Coordinates of C-alpha atoms in Angstrom, one line a residue:
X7 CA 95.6 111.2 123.1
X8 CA 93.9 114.8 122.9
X9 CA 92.3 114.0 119.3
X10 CA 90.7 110.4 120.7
X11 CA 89.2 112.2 123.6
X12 CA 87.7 115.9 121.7
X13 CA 85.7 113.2 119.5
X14 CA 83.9 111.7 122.1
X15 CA 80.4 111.8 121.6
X16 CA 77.4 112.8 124.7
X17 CA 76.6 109.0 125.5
X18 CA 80.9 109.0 126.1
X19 CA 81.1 106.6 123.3
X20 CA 83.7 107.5 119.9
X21 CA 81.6 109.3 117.3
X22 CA 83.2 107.0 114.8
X23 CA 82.4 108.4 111.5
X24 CA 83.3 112.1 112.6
X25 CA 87.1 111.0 113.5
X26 CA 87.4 109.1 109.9
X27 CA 85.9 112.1 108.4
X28 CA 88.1 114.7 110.3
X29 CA 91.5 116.0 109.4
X30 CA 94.3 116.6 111.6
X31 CA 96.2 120.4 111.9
X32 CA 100.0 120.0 112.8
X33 CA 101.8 123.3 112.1
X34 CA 105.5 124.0 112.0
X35 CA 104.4 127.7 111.8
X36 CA 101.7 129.1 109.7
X37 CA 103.6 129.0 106.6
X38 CA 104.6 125.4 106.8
X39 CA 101.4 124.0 108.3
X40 CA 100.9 120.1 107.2
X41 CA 97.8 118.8 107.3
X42 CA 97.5 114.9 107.8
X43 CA 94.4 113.3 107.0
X44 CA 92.5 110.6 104.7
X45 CA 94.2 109.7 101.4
X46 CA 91.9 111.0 98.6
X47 CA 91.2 109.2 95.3
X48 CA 93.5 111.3 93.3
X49 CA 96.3 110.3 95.6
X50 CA 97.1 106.8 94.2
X51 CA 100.0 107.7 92.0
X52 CA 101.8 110.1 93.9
X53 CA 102.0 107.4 96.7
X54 CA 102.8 104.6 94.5
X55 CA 106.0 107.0 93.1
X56 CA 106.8 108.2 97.2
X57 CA 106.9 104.7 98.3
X58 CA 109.1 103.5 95.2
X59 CA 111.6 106.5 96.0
X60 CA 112.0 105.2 99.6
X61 CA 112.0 101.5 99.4
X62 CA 112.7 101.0 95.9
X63 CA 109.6 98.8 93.3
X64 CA 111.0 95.5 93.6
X65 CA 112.0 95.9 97.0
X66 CA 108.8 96.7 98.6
X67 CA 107.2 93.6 97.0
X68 CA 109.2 91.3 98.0
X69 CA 109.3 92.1 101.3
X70 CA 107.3 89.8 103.6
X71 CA 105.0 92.5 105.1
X72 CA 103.6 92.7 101.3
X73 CA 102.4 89.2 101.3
X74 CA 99.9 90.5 103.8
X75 CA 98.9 93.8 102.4
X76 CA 98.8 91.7 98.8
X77 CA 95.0 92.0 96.8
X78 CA 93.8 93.2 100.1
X79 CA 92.1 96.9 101.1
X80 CA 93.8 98.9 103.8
X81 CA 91.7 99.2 107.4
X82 CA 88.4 101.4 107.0
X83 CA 89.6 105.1 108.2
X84 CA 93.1 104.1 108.4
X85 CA 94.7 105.7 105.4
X86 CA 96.4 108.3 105.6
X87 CA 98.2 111.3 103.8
X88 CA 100.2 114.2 105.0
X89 CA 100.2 117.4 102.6
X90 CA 101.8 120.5 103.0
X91 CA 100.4 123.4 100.8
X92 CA 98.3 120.5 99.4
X93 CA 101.1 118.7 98.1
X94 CA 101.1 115.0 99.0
X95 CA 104.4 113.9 100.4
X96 CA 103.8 111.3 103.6
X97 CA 101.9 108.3 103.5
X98 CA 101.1 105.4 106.4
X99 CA 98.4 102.3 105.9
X100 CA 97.5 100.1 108.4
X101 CA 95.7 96.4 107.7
X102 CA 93.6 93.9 109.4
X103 CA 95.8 90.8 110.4
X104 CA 95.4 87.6 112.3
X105 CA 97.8 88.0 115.0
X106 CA 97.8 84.4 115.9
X107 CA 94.1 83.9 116.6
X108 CA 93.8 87.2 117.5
X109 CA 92.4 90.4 115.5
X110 CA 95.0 93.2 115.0
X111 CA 96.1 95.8 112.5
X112 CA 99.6 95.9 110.5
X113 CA 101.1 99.0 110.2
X114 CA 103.0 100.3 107.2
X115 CA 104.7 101.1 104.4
X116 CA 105.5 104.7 106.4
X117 CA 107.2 106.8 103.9
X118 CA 108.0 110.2 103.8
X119 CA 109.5 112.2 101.1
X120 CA 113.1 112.7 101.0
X121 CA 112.7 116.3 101.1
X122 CA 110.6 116.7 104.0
X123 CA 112.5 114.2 106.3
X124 CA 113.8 114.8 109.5
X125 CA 110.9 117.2 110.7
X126 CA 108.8 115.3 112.5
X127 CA 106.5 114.2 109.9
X128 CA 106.7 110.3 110.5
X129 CA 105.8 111.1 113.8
X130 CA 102.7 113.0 113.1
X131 CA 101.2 110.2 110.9
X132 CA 102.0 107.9 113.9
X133 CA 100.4 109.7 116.2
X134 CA 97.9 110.5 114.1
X135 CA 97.2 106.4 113.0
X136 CA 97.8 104.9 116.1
X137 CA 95.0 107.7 117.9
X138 CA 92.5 106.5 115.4
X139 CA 93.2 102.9 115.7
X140 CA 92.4 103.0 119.4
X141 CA 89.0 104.9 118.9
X142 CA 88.0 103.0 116.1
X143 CA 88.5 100.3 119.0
X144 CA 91.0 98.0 117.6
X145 CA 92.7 96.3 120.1
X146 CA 97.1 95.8 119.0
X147 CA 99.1 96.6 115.8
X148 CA 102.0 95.1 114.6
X149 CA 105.2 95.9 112.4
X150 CA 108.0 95.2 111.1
X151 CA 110.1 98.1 111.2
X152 CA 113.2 100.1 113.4
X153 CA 113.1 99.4 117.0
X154 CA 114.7 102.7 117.9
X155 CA 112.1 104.8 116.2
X156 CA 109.3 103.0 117.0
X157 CA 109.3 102.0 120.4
X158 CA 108.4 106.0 121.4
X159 CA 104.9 104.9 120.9
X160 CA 105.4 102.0 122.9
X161 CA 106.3 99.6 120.3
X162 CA 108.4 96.7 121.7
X163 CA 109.4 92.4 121.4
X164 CA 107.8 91.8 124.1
X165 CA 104.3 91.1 123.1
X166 CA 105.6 89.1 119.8
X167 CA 108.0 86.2 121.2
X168 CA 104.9 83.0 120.2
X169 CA 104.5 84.7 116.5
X170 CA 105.7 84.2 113.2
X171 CA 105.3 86.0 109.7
X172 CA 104.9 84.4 106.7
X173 CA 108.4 85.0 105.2
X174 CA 111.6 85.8 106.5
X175 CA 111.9 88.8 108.8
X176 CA 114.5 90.2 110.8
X177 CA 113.1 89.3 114.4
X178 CA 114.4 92.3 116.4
X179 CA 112.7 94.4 114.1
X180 CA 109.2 92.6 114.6
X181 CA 107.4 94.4 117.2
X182 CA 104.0 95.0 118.3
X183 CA 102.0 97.1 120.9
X184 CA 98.7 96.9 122.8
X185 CA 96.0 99.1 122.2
X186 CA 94.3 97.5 125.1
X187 CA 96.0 95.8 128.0
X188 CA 96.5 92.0 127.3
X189 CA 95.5 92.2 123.8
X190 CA 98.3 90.2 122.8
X191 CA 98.7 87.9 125.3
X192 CA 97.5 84.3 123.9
X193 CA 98.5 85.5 120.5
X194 CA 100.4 82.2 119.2
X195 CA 101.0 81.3 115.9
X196 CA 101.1 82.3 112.0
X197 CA 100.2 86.2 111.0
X198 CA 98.0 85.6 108.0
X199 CA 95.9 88.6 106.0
X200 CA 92.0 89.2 107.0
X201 CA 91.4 92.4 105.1
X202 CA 88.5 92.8 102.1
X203 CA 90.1 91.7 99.0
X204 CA 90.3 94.7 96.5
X205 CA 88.6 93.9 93.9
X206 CA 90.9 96.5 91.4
X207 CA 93.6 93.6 92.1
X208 CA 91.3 90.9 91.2
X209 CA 89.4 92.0 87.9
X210 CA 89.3 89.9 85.5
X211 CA 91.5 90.7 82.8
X212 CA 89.0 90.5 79.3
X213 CA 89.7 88.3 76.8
X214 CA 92.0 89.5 73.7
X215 CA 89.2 89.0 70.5
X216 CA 91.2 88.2 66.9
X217 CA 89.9 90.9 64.8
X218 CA 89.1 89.7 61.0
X219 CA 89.9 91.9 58.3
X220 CA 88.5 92.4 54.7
X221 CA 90.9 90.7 52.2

C-alpha cells in the first residue's frame, strides 16, 4: 500500500485529512490518464444514471445490500469517483455497518461505465478504497459481490460463516476481509446499518396549502 504509507505524517501516525483530501493519478498513458478521487457535489446525477445502466433502478433497490445503505450517508472520505478527461464514469461507496457486534465498512455499489470496462478501472477504485479504509483505521469491510473478482484483495468466506444480512443473499457471494488481523473473529450475528442518516432522505415533505381564488 504505497499511497497509505507516502501519507504518513512525522509522529508516524496517518495525516488523516490530507489522504481524504488527496487524489489519486493512475495513467494508462498520458492521454488516457484517470484520475480517481472524492465524488464532488456536482457528481450526484451522473452516478445515479451509471449505477442505473449497470444494475438497472428497480434492481439496485431491492437488493438487500440497499437496506443498509437506505437514508444513510456513505463513510467520511470513502466516496469515490474515477474521471477520465474529467468525465465521471466509475463510482465505489463504502458504509459503516455492524458486523455482528463488530464495527466494519460495506463496500459497494462498484460500477463502471460500460464503455470503459475491462481496463482495470474497478481495480483502481479498489485499491484506491480499500488503501484509505485501512489508514483511516477501520478495521474489516464486507460485500456482497463476485468471489472471483474480489478475492485478489483478499476478500474470502472465511471470516463470514456466524453472519447474516438482513435479506436474502447469495451466500458464496458474501465475503469479507480483515483490515486488521482478527478483526472479524467474534463477529456473530445480524449486519444492521450505523451510518449518519442523510438528512436529504428524511426532509420533511411541506404541506400542500388549498389556494382560494376570487369568485
Amino acid at each position: 500500500m504505497a499511497f497509505v504509507h507516502a501519507i504518513q505524517d512525522h509522529t508516524g501516525g496517518f495525516d488523516h485529512e490530507a489522504l481524504a483530501a488527496r487524489d489519486a493519478f493512475h495513467g494508462f498513458g498520458m492521454e488516457n490518464a484517470v484520475l480517481v478521487g472524492d465524488e464532488q457535489p456536482g457528481d450526484d446525477a451522473r452516478r445515479e444514471a451509471l449505477l442505473d445502466a449497470a444494475f438497472g433502478r428497480k434492481e439496485r433497490f431491492a437488493k438487500t445490500c440497499h437496506r443498509l445503505r437506505d437514508g444513510r450517508m456513505p463513510a467520511q472520505g470513502l466516496s469515490l469517483a474515477a474521471r477520465k478527461d474529467g468525465v465521471f464514469f466509475g463510482t465505489l461507496r463504502m458504509w459503516h455497518v455492524d458486523a455482528g457486534g463488530v464495527p466494519a465498512l460495506l463496500l459497494g455499489p462498484l460500477a463502471v461505465d460500460a464503455t470503459q470496462r475491462s481496463l482495470g478501472i474497478g481495480g483502481l477504485l479498489m485499491d484506491e478504497a480499500l488503501e484509505r479504509a485501512a489508514a483511516f483505521g477501520h478495521r474489516a469491510v464486507i460485500l456482497v459481490g463476485d468471489a472471483p473478482y474480489y478475492t485478489r484483495w483478499g476478500f474470502s468466506r472465511a471470516p463470514m460463516q456466524m453472519l447474516a444480512m438482513p435479506g436474502p443473499v447469495d451466500e458464496a457471494r458474501f465475503l469479507g476481509l480483515e483490515l486488521q488481523d482478527g478483526a472479524l473473529q467474534k463477529a456473530q450475528g445480524l449486519v444492521k446499518p450505523t451510518g449518519a442518516f442523510d438528512l436529504r432522505a428524511h426532509r420533511p415533505r411541506r404541506p400542500v396549502r388549498a389556494v382560494q381564488h376570487a369568485a
